[in-house]
Coordinates of C-alpha atoms and ligand atoms in Angstrom, one line a residue:
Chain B
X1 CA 57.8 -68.8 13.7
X2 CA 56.7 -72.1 12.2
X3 CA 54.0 -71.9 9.2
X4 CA 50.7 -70.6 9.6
X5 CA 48.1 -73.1 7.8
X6 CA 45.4 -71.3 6.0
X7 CA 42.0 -71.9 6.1
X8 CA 41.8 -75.5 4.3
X9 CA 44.6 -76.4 4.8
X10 CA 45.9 -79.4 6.7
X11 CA 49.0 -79.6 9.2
X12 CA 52.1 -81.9 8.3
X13 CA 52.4 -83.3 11.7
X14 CA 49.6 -83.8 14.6
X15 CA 51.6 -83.0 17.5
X16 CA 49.9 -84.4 20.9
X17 CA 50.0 -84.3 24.4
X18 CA 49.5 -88.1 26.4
X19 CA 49.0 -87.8 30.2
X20 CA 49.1 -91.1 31.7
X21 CA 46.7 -90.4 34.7
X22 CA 47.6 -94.1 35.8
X23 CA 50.9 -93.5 36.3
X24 CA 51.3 -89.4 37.8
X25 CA 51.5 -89.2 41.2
X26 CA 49.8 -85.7 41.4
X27 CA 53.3 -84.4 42.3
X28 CA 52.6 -80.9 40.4
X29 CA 56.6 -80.7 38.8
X30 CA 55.0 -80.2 35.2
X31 CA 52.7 -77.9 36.5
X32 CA 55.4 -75.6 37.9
X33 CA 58.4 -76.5 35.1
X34 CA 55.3 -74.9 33.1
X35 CA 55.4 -71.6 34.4
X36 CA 59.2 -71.3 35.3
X37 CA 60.0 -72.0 31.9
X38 CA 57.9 -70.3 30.4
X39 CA 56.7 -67.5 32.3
X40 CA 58.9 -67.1 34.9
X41 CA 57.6 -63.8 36.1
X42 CA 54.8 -65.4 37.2
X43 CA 56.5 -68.0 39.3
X44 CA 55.3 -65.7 42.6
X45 CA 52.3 -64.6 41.6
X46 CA 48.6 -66.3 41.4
X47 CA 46.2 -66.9 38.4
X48 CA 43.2 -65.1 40.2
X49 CA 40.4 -66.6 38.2
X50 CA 42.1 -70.2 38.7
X51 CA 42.9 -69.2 42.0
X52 CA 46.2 -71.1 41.3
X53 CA 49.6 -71.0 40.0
X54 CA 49.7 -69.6 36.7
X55 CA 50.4 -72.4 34.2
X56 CA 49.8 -73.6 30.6
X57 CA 48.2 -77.0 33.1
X58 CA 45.5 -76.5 35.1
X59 CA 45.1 -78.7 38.2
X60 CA 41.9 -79.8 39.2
X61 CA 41.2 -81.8 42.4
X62 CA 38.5 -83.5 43.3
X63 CA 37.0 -86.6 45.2
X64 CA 35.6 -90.0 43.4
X65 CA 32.2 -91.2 45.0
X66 CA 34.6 -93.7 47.0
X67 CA 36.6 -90.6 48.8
X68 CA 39.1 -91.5 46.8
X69 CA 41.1 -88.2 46.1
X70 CA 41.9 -87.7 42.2
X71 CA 43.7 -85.2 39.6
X72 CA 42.6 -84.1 36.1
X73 CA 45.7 -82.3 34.6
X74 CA 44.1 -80.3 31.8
X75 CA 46.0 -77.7 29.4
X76 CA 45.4 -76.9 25.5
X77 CA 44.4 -79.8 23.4
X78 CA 45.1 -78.2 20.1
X79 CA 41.6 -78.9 19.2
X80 CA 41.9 -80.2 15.3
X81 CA 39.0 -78.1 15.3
X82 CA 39.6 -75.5 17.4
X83 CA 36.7 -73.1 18.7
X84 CA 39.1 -70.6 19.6
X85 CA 41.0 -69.9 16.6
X86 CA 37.2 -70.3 15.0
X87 CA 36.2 -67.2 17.1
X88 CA 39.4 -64.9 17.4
X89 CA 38.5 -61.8 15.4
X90 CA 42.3 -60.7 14.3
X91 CA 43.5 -63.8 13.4
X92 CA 45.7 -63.9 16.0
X93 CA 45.2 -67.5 17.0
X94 CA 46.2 -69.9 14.2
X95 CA 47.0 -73.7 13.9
X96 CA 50.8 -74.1 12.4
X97 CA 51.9 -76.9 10.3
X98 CA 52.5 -79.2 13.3
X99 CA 48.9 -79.3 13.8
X100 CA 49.7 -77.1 17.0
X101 CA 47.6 -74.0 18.4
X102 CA 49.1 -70.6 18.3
X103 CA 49.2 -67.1 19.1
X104 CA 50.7 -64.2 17.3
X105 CA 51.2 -61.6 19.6
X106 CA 51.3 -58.9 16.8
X107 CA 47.5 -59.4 15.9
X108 CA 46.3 -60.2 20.1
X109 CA 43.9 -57.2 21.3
X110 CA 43.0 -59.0 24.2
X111 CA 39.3 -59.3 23.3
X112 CA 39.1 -62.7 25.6
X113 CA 36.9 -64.7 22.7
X114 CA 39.4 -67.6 23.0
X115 CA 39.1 -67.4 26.5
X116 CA 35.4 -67.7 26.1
X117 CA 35.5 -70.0 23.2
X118 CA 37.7 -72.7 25.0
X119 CA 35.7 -75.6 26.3
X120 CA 38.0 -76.4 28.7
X121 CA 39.0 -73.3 29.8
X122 CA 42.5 -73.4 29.9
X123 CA 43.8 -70.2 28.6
X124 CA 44.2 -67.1 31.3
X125 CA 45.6 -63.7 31.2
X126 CA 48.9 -62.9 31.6
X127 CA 48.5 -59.5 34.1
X128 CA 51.0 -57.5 32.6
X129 CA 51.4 -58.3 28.8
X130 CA 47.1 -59.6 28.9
X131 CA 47.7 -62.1 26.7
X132 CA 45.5 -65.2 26.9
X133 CA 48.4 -67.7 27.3
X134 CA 48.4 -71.4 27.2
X135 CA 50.5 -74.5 26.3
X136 CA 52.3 -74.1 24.4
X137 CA 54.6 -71.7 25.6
X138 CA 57.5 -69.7 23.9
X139 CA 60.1 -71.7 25.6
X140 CA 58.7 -75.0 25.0
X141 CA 57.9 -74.3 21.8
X142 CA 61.6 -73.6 21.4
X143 CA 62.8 -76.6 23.3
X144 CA 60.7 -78.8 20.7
X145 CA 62.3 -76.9 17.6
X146 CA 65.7 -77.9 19.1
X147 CA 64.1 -81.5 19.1
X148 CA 63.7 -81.8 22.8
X149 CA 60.5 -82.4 24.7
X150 CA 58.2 -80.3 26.2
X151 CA 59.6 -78.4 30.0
X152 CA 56.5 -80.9 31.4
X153 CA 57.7 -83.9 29.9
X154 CA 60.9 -83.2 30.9
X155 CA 60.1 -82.9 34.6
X156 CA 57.8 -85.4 35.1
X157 CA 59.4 -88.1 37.9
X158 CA 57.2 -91.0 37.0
X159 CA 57.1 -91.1 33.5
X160 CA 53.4 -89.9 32.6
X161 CA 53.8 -87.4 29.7
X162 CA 54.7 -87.3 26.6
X163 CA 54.4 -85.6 23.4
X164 CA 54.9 -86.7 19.8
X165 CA 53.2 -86.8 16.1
X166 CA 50.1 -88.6 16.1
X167 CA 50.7 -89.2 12.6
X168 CA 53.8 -91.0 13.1
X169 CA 52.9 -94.5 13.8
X170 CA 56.1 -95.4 15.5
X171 CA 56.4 -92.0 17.5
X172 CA 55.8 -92.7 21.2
X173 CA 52.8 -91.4 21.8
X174 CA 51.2 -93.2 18.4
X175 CA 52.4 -96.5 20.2
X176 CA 50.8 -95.6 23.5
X177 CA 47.9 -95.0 22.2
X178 CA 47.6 -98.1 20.1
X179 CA 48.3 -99.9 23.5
X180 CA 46.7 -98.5 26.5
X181 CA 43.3 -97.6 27.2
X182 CA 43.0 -93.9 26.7
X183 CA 40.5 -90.9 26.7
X184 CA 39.8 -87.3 25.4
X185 CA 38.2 -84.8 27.1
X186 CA 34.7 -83.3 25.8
X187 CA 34.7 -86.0 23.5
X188 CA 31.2 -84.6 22.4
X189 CA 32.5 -81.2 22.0
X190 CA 33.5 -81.3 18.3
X191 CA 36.8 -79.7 18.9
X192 CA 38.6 -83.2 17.7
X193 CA 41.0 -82.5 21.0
X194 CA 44.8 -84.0 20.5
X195 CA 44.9 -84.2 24.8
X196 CA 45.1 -88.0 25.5
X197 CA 43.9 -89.3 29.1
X198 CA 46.0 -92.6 29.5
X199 CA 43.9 -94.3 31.9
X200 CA 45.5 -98.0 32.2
X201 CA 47.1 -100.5 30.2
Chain E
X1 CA 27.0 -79.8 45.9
X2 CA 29.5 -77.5 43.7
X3 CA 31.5 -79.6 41.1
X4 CA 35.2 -79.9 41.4
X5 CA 35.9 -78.0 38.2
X6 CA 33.5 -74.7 38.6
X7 CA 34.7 -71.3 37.0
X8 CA 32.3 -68.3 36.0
X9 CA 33.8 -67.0 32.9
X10 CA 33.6 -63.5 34.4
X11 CA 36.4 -64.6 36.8
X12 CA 39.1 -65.2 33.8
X13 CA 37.7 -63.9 30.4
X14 CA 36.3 -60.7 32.4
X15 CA 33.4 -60.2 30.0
X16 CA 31.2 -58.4 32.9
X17 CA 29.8 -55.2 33.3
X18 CA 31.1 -53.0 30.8
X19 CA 30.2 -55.7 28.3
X20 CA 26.6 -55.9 29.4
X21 CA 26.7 -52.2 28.6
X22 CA 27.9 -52.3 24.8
X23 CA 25.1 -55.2 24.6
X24 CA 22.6 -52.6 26.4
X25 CA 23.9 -50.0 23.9
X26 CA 24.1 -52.0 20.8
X27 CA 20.6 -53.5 22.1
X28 CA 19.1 -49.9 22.1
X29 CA 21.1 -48.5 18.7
X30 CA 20.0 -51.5 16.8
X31 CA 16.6 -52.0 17.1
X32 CA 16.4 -48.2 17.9
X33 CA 17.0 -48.0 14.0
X34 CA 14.4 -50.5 13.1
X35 CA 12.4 -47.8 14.8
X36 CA 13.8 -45.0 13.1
X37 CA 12.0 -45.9 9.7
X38 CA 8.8 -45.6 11.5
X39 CA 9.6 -42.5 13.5
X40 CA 11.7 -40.9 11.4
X41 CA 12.7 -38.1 14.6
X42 CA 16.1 -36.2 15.1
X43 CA 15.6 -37.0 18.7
X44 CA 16.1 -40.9 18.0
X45 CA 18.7 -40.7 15.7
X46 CA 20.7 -38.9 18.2
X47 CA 20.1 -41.5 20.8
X48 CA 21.3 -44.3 18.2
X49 CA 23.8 -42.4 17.3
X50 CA 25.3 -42.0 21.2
X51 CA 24.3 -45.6 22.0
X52 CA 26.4 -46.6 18.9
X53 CA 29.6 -44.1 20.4
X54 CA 29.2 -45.1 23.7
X55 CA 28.8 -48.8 23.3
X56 CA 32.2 -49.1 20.9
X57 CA 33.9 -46.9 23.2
X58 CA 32.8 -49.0 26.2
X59 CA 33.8 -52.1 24.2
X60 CA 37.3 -50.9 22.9
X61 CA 38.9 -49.6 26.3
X62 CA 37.9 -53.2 27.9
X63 CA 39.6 -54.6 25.5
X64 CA 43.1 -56.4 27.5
X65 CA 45.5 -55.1 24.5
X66 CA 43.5 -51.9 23.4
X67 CA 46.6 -50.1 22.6
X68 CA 48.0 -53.0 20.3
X69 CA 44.7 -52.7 18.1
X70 CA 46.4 -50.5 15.0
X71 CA 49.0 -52.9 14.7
X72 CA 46.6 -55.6 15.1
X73 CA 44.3 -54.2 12.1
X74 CA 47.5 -53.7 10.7
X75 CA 49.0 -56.6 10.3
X76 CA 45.5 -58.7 9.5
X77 CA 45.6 -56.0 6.2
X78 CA 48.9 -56.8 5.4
X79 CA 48.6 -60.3 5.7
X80 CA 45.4 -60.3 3.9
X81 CA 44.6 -62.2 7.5
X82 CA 40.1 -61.7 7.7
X83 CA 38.7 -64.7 9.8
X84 CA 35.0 -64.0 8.6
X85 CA 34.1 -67.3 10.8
X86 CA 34.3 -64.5 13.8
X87 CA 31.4 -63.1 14.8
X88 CA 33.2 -60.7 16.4
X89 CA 34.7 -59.5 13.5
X90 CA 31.3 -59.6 11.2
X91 CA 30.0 -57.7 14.4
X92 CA 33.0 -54.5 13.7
X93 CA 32.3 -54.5 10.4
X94 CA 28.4 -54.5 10.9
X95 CA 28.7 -51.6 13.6
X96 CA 31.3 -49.7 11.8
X97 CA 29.3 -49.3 8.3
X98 CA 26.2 -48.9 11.1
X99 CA 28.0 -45.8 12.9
X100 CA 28.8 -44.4 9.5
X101 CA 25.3 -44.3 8.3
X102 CA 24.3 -43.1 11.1
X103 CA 26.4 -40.2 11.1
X104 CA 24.8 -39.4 7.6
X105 CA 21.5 -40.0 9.5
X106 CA 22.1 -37.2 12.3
X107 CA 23.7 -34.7 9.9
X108 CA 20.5 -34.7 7.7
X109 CA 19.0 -33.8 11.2
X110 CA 21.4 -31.0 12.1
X111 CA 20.5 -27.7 10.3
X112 CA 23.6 -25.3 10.3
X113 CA 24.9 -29.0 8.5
X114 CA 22.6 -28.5 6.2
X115 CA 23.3 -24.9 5.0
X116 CA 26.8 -26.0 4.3
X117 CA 26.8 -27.1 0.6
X118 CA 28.7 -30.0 -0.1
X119 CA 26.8 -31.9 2.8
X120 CA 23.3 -31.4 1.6
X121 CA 23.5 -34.7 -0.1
X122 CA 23.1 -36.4 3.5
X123 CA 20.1 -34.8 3.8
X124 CA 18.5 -35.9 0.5
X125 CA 19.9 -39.6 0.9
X126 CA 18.6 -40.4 4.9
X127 CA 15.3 -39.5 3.6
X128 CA 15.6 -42.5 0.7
X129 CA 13.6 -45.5 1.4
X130 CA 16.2 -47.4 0.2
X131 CA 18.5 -46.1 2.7
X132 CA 16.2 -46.5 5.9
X133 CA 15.7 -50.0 4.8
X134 CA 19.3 -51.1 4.2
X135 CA 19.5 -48.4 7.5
X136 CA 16.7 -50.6 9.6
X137 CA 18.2 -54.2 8.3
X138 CA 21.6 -53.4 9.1
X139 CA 20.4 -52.5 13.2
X140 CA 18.4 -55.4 13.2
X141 CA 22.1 -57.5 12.1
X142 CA 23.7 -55.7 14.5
X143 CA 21.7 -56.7 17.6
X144 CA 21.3 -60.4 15.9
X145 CA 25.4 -60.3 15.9
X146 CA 25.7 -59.1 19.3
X147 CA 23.5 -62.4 20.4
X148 CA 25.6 -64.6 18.6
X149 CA 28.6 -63.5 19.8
X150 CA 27.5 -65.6 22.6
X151 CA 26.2 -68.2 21.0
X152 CA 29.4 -68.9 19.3
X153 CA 31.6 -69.1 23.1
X154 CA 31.3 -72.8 22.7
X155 CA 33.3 -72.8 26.6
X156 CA 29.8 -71.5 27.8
X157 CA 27.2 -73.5 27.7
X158 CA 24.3 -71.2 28.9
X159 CA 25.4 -69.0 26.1
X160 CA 25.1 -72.1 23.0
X161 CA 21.6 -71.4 22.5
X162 CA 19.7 -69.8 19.9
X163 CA 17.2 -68.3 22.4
X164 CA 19.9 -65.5 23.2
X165 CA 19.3 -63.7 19.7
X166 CA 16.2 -64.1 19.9
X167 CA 15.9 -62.5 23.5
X168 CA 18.3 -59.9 22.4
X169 CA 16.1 -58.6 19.3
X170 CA 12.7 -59.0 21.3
X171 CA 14.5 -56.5 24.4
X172 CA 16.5 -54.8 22.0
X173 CA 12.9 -53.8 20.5
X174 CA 11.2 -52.9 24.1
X175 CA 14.4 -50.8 24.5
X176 CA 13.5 -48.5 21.2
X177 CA 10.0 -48.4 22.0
X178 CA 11.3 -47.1 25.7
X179 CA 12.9 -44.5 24.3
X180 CA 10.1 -43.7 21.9
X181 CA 7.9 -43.4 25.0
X182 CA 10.6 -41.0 26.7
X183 CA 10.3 -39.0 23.7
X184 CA 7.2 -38.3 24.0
X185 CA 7.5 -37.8 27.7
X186 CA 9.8 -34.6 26.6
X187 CA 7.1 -33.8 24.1
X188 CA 9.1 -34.9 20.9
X189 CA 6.7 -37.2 19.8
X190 CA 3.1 -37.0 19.0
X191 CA 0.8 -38.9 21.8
X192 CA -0.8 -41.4 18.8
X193 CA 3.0 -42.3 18.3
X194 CA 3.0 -43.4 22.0
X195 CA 0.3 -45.2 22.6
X196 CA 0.9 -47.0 19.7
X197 CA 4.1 -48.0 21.4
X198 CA 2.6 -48.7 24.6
X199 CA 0.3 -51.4 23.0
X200 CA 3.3 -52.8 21.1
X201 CA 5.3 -53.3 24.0
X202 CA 2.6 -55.0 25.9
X203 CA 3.1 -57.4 23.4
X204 CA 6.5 -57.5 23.4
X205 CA 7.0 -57.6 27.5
X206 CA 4.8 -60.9 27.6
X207 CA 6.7 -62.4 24.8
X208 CA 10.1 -61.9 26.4
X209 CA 8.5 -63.3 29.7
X210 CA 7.9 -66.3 28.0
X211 CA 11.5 -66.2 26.4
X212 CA 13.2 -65.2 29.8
X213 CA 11.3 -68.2 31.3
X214 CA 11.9 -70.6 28.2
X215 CA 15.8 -69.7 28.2
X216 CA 15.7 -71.1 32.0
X217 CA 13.9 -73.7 31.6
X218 CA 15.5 -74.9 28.3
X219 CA 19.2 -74.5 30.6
X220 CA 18.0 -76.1 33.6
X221 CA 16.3 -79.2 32.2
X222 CA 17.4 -80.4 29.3
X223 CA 21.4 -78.1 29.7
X224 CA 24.7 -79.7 30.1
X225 CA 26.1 -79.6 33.7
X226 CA 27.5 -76.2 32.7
X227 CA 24.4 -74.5 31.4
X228 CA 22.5 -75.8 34.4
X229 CA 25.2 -73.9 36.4
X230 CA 24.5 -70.8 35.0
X231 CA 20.6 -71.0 35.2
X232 CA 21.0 -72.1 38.4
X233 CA 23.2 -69.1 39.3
X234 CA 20.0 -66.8 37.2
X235 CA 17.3 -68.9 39.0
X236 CA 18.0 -69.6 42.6
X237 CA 21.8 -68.6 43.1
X238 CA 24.0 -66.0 43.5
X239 CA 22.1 -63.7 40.4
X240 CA 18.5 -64.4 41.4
X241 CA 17.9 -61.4 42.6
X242 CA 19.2 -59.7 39.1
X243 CA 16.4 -62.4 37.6
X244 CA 13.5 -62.4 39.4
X245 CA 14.1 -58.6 41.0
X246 CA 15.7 -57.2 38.1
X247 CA 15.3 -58.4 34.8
X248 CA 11.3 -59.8 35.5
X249 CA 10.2 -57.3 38.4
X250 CA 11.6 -54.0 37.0
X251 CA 11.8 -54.9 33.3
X252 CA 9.0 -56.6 32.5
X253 CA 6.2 -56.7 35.3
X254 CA 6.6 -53.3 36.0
X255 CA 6.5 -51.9 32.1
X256 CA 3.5 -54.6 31.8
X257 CA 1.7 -53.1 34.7
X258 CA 1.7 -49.2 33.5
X259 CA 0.8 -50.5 29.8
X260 CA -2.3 -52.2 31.2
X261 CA -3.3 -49.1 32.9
X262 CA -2.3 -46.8 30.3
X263 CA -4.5 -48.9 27.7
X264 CA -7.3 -49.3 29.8
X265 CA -7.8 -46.4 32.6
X266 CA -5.4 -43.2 31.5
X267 CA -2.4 -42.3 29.8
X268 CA -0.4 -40.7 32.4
X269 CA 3.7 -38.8 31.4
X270 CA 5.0 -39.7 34.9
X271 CA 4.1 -43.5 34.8
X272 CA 5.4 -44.0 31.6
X273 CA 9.0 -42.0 31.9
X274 CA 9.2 -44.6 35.2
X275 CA 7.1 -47.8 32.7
X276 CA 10.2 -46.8 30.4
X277 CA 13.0 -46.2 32.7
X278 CA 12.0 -49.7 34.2
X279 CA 12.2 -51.4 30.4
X280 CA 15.5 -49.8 29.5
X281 CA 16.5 -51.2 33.2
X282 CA 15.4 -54.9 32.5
X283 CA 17.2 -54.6 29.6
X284 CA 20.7 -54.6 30.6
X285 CA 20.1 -56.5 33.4
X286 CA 18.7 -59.5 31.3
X287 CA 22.2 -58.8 29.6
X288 CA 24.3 -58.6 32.6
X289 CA 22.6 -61.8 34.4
X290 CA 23.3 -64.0 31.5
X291 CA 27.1 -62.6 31.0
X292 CA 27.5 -63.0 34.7
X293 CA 26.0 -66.7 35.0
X294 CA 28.2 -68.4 32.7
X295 CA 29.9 -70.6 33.7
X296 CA 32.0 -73.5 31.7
X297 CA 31.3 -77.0 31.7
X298 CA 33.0 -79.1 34.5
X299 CA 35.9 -81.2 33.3
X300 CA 34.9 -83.4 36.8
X301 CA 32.2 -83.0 38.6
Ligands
LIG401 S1 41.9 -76.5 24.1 FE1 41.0 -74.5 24.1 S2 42.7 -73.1 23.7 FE2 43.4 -75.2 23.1 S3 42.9 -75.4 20.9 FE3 41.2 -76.2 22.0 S4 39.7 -74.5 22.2 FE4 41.7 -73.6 21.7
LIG402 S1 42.3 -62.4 23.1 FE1 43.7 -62.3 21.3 S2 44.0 -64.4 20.7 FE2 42.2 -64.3 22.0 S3 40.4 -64.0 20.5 FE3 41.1 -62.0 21.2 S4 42.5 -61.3 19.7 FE4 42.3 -63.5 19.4
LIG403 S1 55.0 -84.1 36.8 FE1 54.2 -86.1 36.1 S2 53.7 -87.1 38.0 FE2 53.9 -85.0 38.5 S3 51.8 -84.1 38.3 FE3 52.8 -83.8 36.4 S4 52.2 -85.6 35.2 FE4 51.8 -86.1 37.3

């Protein structure tokens, strides 16, 4: 288990996510490589309040004004200011010292104050173990110790995610940003969310 | 029309009915021992004391991992791990030290308690000023904690307001003075005692009217998209019937009806077991509407 910051102090790294909504094609890969590597037990089975497959990315579809059909892929944004580790009474969320958002499983009583905290409610309960589970999950977060990317990253087709150290002004994601038009969600939120909306060049 | 992105909180966090109860309960033990230092009745310490038992019980068996929570307390200790930003936590501690003094409180009520020596000091100490105060201060705190325990769910947007503590202590306080009035109902109270209450909650009812009305109007004009959700849901949706039927028919207009004619045509036992029954009613329905409405705030509308 990577370092758990105390209160004041600041992570080494800011790991992100970037989703280039300009370039997915709303083909749901990272949605499913989500749950299969990480919780493939629930591969078969529904998130009932999502009424969806049970991932770390939430899929929301919708229609623009135009009847243009659109996705918003949404999952934890490691808020640099995180609501739910603010409000979790046991400590058992935590931000480690790659700026990411945790959970210790030890301290979890399933009290659902993350779940409630989240402003973009994208934690749910795993059915058997009642965790409140999100990204990033135990395999991924394995895959990125071994210094690979992320299951989603990995299985995206055209391209559109990444993941990398926002304070690393040559990693990938630093350059994107630089370059392309981008935007966070609940900007107005506080949470200082490290979930980046690529939206053109 | 319905956003794309609409979730109640109820259908994934799960905080429904049994919470509404501990707030009922905690609602009832908290301001119940404000009440205490004025009516200073076995009667009502036991009630606080059961709403205290029932309400943690109620609240620790809906927790998801209930059987993990020794190791979690464990391993916080060890790890010197105490996230005093929680109002969750603040809110355990606050009830714990509250259901300890009030255990003190009943067994200076309970006689054969009494007789036995090295308890007599219980006795002496709940009669202490001091300790009714700190006693009445830490109730208040502990209804105050279990409105910002919403507050703080910055996902739900209904919740982010100030108003809910403030509509928590104002029904936590017509809940006591229900149960005051049931006392006397069952003749544990003198009658002054009561219609003392009576006038009080007259008082009370109108002013959580207005905040009832003020907390929807507050959502529903100047709310996000997600707090106008919920107030919708309370005001004309799937929970109006909880609103208007429930929480203002039954808990407020009802109550304010039998304290009009208790105050100005008769005092009458029947009318105000049902005038209380009806408050206690409102009570957790106001708390159950508002758990039940939330809803988060659309990532696309
Ligand atoms: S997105 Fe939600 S779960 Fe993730 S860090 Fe922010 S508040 Fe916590
Ligand atoms: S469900 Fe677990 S992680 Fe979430 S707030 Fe409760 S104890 Fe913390
Ligand atoms: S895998 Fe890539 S293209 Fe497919 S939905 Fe996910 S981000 Fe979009």
């Amino acid at each position: 288990m990577s370092t758990r910051l105390r209160k004041g102090q600041a992570p080494t790294k800011r790991m992100a996510h970037v989703w280039d909504a300009s370039k997915c094609i709303a083909c749901g890969a990272c949605v499913l490589s989500c749950t299969s590597t990480n919780n493939p037990d629930m591969m078969t089975r529904e998130e009932k309040g999502w009424h969806s497959v049970a991932s770390n990315i939430r899929r929301i579809d919708s229609v623009t004004a135009q009847g243009r059909p659109e996705v918003l892929l949404v999952q934890c944004q490691h808020c640099e200011d995180a609501p739910c580790l603010a409000t979790c009474p046991f400590g058992a969320t935590y931000m480690d010292d790659n700026g990411m958002i945790r959970l210790d499983p030890r301290m979890c009583a399933g009290c659902s104050y993350c779940v409630t905290s989240c402003p973009y409610n994208v934690r749910w309960f795993h059915p058997d173990s009642k965790l409140p589970k999100k990204c990033m999950g135990d395999t991924c977060l394995e895959l990125v110790a071994d210094g690979l990317q992320p299951a989603c990253v990995q299985a995206c087709p055209a391209g559109a995610r990444d993941y990398g150290d926002l304070n690393d002004p040559d990693s990938s994601v630093s350059v994107t940003l630089r370059t392309k038009r981008s935007r966070r969600l609940l900007e107005n939120a506080g949470t200082e969310p490290k979930y980046f909306v690529v939206e053109g060049s | 029309m319905a956003p794309a992105d609409l979730h109640f909180q109820v259908d994934i966090a799960h905080w429904g009915w049994s919470i509404a109860w501990f707030l009922w309960f905690v609602g009832i033990a908290g301001m119940g021992s404000v009440a205490y230092y004025f009516v200073r009745k076995a009667a009502l310490s036991y009630v606080i004391f059961g709403s205290l038992a029932i309400g943690l019980v109620l609240v620790v068996s809906h927790l998801g991992r209930w059987w993990n929570l020794p190791r979690t307390l464990w391993t916080m200790v060890t790890n010197g791990i105490f996230n005093y930003s929680s109002w969750m936590i603040i809110g355990i501690v606050l009830l714990s030290v509250h259901l300890l003094l009030t255990v003190i409180l009943v067994a200076s009520h309970v006689r054969w308690l009494q007789r036995i020596g090295w308890l007599k000091w219980t006795g002496s100490l709940a009669k202490a000023s001091a300790y009714l105060i700190v006693y009445a201060f830490l109730g208040f705190m502990a209804t105050v904690y279990s409105g910002f325990l919403l507050t703080q769910a910055s996902g739900i947007p209904l919740w982010n307001t100030s108003l809910i503590p403030v509509l928590w202590v104002v029904s936590g306080s017509i809940a006591a003075i229900a149960v005051i009035e049931l006392m006397y109902v069952f003749g544990l109270i003198e009658s002054s005692v009561s219609t003392l209450a009576v006038r009080l909650g007259l008082g009370l009812d109108a002013i959580k009217l207005l905040a009832v009305l003020g907390f929807l109007h507050v959502a529903l004009a100047y709310g996000s998209a997600g707090a106008r959700i919920g107030a919708t849901a309370m005001a004309s949706g799937e929970y109006a019937l909880m609103t208007w039927g429930g929480v203002i028919g039954i808990g407020i207009l009802v109550p304010i009806a039998i304290g009009l004619y208790t105050v100005l045509v008769k005092k009458s036992k029947p009318l105000l077991a049902i005038s209380s029954i009806a408050a206690l009613a409102g009570v957790f329905f106001l708390r159950a509407v508002v758990l039940l409405a939330g809803a988060w705030e659309p990532l696309v509308l």
